[in-house]
Coordinates of C-alpha atoms and ligand atoms in Angstrom, one line a residue:
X1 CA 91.3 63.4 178.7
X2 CA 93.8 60.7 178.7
X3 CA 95.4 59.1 175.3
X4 CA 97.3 56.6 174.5
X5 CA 98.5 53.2 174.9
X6 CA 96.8 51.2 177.8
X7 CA 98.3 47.6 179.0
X8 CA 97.0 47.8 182.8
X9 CA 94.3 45.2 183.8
X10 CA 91.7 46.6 181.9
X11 CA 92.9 44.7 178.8
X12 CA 93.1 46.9 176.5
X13 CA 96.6 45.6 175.3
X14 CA 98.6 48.0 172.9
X15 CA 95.3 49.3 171.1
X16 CA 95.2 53.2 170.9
X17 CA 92.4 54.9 172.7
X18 CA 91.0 57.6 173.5
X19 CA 90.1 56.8 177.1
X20 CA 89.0 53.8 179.6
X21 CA 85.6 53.4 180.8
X22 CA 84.5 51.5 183.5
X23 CA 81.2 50.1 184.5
X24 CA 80.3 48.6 187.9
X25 CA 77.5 45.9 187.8
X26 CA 75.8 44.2 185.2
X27 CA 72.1 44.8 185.8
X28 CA 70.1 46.9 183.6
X29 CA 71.4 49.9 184.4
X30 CA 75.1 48.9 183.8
X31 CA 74.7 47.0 180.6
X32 CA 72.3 49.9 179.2
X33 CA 75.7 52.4 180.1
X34 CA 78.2 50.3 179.0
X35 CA 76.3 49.9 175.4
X36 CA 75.8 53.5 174.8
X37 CA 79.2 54.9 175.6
X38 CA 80.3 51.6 172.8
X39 CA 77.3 53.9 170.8
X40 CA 79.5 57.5 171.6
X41 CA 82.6 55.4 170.7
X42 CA 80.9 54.2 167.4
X43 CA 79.0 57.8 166.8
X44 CA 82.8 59.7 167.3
X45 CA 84.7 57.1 165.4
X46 CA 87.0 57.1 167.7
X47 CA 88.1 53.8 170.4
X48 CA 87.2 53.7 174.0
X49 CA 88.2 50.9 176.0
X50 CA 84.9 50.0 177.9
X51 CA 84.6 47.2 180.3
X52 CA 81.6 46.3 182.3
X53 CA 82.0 44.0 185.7
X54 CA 79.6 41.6 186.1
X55 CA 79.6 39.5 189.5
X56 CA 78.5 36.4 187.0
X57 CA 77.9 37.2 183.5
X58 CA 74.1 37.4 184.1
X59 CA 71.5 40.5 184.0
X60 CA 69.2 39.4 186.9
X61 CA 65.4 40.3 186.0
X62 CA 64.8 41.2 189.4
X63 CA 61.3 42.7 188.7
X64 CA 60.2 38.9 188.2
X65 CA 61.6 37.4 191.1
X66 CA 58.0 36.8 193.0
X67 CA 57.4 34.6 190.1
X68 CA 57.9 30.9 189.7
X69 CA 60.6 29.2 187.8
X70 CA 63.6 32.0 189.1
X71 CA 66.0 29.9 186.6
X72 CA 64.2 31.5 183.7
X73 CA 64.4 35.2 185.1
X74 CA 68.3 36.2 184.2
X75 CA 69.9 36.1 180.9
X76 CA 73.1 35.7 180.2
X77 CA 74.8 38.5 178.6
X78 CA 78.1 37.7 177.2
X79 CA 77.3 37.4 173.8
X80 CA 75.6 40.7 173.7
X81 CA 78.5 42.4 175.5
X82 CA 81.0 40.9 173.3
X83 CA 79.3 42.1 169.9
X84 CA 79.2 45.5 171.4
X85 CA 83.1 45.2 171.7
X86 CA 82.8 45.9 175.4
X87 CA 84.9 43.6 177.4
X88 CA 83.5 42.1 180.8
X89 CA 85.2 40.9 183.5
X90 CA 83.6 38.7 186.1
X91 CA 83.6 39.4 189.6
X92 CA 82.8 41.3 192.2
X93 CA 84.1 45.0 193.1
X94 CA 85.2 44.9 196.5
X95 CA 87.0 49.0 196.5
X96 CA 86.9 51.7 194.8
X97 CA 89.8 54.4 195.0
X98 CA 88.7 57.3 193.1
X99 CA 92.3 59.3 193.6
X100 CA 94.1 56.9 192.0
X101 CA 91.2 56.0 189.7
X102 CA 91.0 52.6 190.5
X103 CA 88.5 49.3 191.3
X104 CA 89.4 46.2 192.9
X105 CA 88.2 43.2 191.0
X106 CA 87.6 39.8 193.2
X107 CA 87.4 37.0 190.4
X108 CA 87.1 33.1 191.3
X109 CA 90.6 33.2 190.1
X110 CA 91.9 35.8 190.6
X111 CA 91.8 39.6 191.9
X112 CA 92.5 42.7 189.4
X113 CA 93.5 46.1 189.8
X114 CA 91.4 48.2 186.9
X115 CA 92.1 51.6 186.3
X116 CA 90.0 54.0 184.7
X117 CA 89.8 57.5 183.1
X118 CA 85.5 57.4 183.9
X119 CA 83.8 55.5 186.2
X120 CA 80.1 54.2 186.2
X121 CA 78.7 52.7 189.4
X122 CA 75.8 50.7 188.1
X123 CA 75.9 48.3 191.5
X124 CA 72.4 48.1 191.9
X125 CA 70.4 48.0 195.6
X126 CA 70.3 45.1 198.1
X127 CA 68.2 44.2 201.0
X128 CA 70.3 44.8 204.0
X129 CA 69.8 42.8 206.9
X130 CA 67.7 44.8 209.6
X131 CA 69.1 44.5 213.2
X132 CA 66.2 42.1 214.0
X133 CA 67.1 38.8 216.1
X134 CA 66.9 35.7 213.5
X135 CA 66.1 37.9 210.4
X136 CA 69.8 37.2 208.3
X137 CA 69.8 33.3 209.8
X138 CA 66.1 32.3 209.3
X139 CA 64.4 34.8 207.1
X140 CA 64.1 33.8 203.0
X141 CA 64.2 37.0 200.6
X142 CA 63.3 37.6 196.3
X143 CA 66.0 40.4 196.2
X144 CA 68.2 38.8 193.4
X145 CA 68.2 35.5 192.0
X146 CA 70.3 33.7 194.1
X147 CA 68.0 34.2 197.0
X148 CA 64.6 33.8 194.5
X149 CA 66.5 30.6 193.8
X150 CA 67.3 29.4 197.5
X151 CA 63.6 30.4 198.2
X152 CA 61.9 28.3 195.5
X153 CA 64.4 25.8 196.4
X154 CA 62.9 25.9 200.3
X155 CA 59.2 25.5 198.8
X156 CA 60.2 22.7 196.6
X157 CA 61.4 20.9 199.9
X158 CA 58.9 21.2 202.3
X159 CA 56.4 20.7 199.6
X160 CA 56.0 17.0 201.0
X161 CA 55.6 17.9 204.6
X162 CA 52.9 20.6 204.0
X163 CA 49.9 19.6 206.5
X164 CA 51.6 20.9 209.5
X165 CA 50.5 24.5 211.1
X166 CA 53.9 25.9 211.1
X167 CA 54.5 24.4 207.1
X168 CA 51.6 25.7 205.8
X169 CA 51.5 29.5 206.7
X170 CA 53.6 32.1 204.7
X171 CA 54.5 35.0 206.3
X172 CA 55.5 38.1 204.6
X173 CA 56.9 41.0 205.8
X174 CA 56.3 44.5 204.3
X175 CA 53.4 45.2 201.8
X176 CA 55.4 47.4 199.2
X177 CA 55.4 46.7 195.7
X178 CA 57.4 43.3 196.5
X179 CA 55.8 42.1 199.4
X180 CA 52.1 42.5 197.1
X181 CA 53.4 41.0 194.4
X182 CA 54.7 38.2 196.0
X183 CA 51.7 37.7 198.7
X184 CA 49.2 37.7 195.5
X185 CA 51.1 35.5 194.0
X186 CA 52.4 32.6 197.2
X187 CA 49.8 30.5 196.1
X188 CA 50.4 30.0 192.5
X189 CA 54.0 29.3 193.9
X190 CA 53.0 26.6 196.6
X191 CA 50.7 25.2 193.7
X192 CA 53.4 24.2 191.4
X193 CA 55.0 22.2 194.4
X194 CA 52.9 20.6 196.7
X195 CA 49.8 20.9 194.2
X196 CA 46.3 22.9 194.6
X197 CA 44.3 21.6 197.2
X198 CA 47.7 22.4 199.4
X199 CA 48.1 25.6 198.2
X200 CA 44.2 26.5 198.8
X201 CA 44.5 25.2 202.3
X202 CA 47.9 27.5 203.0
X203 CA 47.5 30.3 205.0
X204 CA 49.5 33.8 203.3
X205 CA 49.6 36.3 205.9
X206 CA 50.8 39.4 204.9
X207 CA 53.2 42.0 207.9
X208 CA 53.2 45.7 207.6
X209 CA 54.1 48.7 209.7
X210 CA 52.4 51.4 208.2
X211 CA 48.8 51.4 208.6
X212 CA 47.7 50.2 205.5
X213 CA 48.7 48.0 202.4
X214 CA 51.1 50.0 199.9
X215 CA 51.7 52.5 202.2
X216 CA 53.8 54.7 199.3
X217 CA 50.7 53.8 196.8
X218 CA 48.6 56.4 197.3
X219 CA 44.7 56.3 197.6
X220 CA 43.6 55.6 194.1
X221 CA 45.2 52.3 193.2
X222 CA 45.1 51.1 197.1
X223 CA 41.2 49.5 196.7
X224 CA 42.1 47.7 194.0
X225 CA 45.0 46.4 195.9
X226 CA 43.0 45.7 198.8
X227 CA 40.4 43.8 196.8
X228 CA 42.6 41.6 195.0
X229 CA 44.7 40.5 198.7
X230 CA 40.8 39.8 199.9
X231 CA 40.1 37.3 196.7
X232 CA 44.0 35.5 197.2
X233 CA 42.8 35.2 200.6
X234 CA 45.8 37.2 202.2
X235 CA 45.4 38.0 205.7
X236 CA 46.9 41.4 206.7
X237 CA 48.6 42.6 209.9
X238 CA 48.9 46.3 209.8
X239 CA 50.8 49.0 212.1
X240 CA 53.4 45.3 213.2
X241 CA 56.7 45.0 212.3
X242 CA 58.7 42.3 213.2
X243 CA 60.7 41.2 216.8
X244 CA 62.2 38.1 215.9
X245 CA 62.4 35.4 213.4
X246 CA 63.1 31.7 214.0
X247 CA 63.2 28.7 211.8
X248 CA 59.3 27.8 213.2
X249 CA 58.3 30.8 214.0
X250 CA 57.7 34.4 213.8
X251 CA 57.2 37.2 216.0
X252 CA 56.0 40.6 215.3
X253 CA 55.8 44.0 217.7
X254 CA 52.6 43.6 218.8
X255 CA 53.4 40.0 220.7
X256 CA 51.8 37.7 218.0
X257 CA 53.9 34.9 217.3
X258 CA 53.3 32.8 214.1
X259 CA 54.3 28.9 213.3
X260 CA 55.5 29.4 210.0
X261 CA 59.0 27.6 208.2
X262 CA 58.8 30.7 205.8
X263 CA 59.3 34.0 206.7
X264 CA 60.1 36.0 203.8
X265 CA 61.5 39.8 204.1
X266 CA 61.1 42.6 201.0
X267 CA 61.4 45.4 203.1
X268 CA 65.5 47.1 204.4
X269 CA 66.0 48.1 200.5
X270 CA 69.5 50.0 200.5
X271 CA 71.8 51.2 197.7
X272 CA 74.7 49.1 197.5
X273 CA 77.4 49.3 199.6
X274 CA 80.3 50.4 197.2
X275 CA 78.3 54.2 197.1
X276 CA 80.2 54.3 200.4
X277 CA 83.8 54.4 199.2
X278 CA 82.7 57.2 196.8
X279 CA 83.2 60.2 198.4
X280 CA 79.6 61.9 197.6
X281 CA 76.9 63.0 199.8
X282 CA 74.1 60.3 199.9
X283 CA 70.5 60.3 200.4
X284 CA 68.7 58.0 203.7
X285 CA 68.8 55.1 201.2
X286 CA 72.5 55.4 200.7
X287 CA 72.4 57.1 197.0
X288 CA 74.7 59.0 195.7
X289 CA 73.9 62.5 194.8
X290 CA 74.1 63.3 190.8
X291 CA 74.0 66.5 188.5
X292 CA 72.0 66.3 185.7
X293 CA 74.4 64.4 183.4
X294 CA 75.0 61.6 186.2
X295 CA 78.1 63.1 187.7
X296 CA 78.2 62.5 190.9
X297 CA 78.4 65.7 193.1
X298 CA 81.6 66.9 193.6
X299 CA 84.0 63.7 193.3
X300 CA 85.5 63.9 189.6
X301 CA 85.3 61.5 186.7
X302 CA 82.6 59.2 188.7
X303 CA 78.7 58.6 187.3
X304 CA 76.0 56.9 189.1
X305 CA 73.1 55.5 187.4
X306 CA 70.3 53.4 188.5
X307 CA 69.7 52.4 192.2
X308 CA 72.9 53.8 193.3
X309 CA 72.0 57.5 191.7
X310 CA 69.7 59.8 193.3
X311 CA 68.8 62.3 190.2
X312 CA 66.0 64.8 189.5
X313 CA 64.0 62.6 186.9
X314 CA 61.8 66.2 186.3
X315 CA 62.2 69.5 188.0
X316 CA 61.0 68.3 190.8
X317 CA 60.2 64.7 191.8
X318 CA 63.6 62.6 192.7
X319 CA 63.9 59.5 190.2
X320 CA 62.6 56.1 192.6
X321 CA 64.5 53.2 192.5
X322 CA 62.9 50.8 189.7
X323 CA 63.4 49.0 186.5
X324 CA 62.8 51.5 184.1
X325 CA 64.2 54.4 185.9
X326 CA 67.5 52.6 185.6
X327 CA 67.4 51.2 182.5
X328 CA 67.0 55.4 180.8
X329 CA 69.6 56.6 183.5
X330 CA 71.8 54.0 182.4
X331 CA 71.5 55.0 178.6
X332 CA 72.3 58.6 180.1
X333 CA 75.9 57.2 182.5
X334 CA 77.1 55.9 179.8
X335 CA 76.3 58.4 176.8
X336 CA 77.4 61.2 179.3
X337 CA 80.8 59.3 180.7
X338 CA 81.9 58.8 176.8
X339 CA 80.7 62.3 175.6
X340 CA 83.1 63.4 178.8
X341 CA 86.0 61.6 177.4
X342 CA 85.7 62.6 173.9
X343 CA 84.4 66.3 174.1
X344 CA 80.9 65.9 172.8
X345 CA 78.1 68.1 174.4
X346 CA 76.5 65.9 177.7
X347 CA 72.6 64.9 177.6
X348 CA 70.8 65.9 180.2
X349 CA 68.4 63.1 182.4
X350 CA 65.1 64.0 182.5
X351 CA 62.2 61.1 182.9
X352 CA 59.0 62.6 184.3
X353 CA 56.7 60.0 182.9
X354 CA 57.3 57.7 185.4
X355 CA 54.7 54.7 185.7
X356 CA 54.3 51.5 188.2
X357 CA 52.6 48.4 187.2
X358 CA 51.8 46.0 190.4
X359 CA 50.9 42.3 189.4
X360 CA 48.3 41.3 191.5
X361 CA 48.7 37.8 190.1
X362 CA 45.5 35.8 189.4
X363 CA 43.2 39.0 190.2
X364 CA 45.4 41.1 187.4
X365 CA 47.1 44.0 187.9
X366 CA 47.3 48.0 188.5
X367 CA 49.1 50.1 186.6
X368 CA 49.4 54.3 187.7
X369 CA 50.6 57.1 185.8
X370 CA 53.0 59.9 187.8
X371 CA 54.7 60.6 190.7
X372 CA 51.5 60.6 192.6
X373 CA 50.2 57.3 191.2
X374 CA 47.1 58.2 189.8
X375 CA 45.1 54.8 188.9
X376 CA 44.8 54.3 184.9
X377 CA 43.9 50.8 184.5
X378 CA 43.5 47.7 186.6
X379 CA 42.4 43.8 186.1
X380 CA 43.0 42.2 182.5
X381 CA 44.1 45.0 180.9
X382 CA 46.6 45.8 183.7
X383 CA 47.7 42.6 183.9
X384 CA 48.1 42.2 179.9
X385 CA 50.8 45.4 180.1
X386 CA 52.6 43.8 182.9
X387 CA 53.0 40.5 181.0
X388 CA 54.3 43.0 178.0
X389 CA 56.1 45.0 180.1
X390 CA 58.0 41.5 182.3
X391 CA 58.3 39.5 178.6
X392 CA 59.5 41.9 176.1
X393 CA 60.1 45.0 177.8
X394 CA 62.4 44.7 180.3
X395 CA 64.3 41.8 178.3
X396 CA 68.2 42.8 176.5
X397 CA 67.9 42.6 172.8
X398 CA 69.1 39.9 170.7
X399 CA 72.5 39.4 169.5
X400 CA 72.4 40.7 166.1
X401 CA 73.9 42.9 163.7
X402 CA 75.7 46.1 166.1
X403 CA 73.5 48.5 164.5
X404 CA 70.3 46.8 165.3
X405 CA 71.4 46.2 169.4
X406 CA 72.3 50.1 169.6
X407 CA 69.2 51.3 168.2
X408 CA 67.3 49.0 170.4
X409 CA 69.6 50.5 173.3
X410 CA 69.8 54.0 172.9
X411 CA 68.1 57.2 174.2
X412 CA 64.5 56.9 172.6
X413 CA 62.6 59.8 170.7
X414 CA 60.6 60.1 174.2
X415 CA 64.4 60.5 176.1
X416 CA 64.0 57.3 177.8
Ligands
FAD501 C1 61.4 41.5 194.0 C2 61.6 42.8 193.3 C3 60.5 43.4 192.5 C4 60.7 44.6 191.8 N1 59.7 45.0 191.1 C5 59.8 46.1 190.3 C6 58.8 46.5 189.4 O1 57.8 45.9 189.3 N2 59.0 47.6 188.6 C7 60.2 48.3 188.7 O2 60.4 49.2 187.9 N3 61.2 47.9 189.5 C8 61.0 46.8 190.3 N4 62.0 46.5 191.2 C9 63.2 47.3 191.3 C10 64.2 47.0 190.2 O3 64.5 45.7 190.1 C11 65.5 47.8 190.4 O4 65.2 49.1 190.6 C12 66.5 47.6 189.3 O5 66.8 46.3 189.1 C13 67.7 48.4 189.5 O6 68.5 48.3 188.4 P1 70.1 48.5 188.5 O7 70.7 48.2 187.3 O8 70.3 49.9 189.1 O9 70.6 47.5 189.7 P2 70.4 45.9 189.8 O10 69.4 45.4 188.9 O11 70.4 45.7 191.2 O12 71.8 45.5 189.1 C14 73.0 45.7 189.8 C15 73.9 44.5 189.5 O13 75.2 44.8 190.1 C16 75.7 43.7 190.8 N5 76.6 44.1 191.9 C17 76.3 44.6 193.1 N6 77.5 44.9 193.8 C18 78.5 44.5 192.9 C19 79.9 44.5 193.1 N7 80.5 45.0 194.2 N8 80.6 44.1 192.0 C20 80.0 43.6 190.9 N9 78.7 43.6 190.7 C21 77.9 44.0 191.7 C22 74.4 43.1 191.4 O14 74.6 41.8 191.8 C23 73.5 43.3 190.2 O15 73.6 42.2 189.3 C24 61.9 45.3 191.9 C25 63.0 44.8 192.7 C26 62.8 43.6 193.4 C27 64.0 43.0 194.2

């Protein structure tokens, strides 16, 4: 444990404490870890010096990004972090050196050496670019706001010019969770710009590999899937991935080439980069591998939490990459990282009720229950939890008293 007086980059000035922590990324799973170990700090009564790095100061509801209006799906978390006492620093992380224990911090301004006593990687995933001619130049993506935003941004201008064959077919590559969501929902999102009889006339054509839609889903949910793409008038091309993408066109494996202006990619989902300058063993989607408290195997006084983290969520079933997975691991990193500093017992991360709700957008939604997706509801009533679940669920609570935004932030009496 280290003690004393701290006046490095982390800020900290001449206060005594017990120990620095520091959090990488301000998605859910970082602001969630940096809260609870201000909860531990609180709890123990005695100071830590936690401060969370944020790229811009905003938790991205990526979740929502197939929606419309991508302006209204991040909040802005400064406020929050502040009344926590947790101090943020914007910028980006661009190294990590975990024998001196410390991060590189590229501000606009500036760039900061922060040292640490424990570490959180909270960095999130990203779509990497596939080694596919025209993909990184010419292919539009949902994967965090700033793409959602040049995206809509795309729609919004060749809204006018519409009529043409290449302008009005949107082609969508991979029929995962994303590429659905987004497919069900294209014309909802070409109606608020160029208007309905537009949108009706668009065609939404949706690309995937596998043989069939959801190929991950399961059988259960998978007809309800199917049904819904029917009624939005999604056409599919199955077993096809992609050769090549250009600004008009694309071209899949089987030879078809499609006109299109908008070729939009969900699938190449990877754990951030920075889980390779920790030296851990990773999984095939770059993840670093964690014990039960979030310690990432075998390198000292790191955690990884949330897409970066590949954890048991029960005793057998590896936790998936999602919202709510990284929101309770998160909770977990950060509890864990402060109990570490100030010798209280760890938690242990367990989350075996693990759920997916899939918008299906004007034909409503599924929602499954377990690792194997077994279907439990589907149309309005599925479609009434996801609204829940992408309006008040997923959202950061309000800045209030300190008491009221840890109870609203810690481990709940179900461990998530
Ligand atoms: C379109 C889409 C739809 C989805 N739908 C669902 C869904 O329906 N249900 C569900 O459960 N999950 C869904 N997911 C997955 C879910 O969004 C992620 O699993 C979740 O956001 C992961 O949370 P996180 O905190 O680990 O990472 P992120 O939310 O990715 O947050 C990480 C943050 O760290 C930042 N960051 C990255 N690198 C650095 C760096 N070097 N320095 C500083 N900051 C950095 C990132 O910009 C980001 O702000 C969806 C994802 C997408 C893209």
């Amino acid at each position: 444990m280290s003690q004393g007086n701290h006046s490095d980059g982390n800020g900290s000035g001449t206060m005594q404490t017990t120990g620095r922590i520091l959090v990488l990324g301000g998605g859910y799973s970082g602001l969630f870890a940096a809260a609870n170990a201000a909860d531990v700090a609180r709890e123990c009564d005695s100071p830590l010096s936690i401060t969370l790095v944020s790229k811009d100061g905003y938790l991205e509801h990526r979740p929502r990004l197939y929606e419309k209006n991508p302006d209204t799906l991040r909040v802005a978390v400064g406020d929050l972090v502040e009344a926590l006492g947790i101090r943020l620093v914007i910028g980006v992380a661009t190294s990590i050196d975990t024998g001196a224990k410390t991060v590189t911090v590229a501000g606009t301004d500036r760039t900061q050496v922060l040292s640490y006593d424990r570490l959180v990687l909270a960095t999130g995933s990203e779509l990497r670019h596939l080694p596919i001619p025209g993909m990184a130049q010419f292919a539009w993506n949902i994967d965090s706001y700033k793409g959602a935003k040049a995206f809509d941004d795309h729609l919004k201008a060749i809204a006018g010019t519409l009529a043409g064959p290449a302008n009005n077919t949107f082609v969508i590559i991979g029929a995962g969770m994303t590429g659905i969501e987004l497919a069900a929902e294209m014309r909802d999102r070409i109606e608020q710009h160029a208007g309905a009889a537009v949108a009706q006339a668009a065609r939404v054509i949706l690309v995937e590999r596998g043989d069939d839609v959801g190929p991950t889903f399961g059988d259960e949910p998978r007809p309800v899937i199917k049904q819904a793409l029917e009624l939005a008038k999604v056409e599919l091309r199955l077993g096809t991935g992609v050769a090549s993408v250009r600004r008009d066109s694309v071209t899949l494996t089987t030879g078809e080439k499609i006109a299109t202006a908008t070729t939009v990619m969900t699938v190449g989902m990877s754990a951030s980069a920075l889980t390779e300058q920790i030296p851990g063993k990773r999984d095939e989607s770059g993840r670093l591998h964690v014990d039960d408290n979030l310690q990432v195997i075998g390198v000292e006084h790191v955690y990884a939490t949330g897409d970066v983290a590949c954890a048991y969520a029960d005793d057998s079933n590896m936790a998936i990459m999602s919202c709510q997975t990284s929101r309770t691991m998160g909770k977990y990193a950060g509890r864990n990282a402060a109990c570490d500093l100030l010798g209280q017992p760890f938690r242990r991360y367990r989350q075996p009720d693990y759920t997916t709700c899939l918008d299906l957008g004007r034909f409503g939604a599924v929602f499954t229950m377990g690792f194997d997706r077994k279907l439990k509801t589907s149309g309005a009533e599925a479609k009434k939890r996801k609204r829940w679940i992408n309006t008040e669920v997923i959202n950061p609570p309000n800045v209030g008293p300190v008491d009221q935004i840890l109870a609203e932030m810690r481990i709940d009496q179900r461990g998530r």
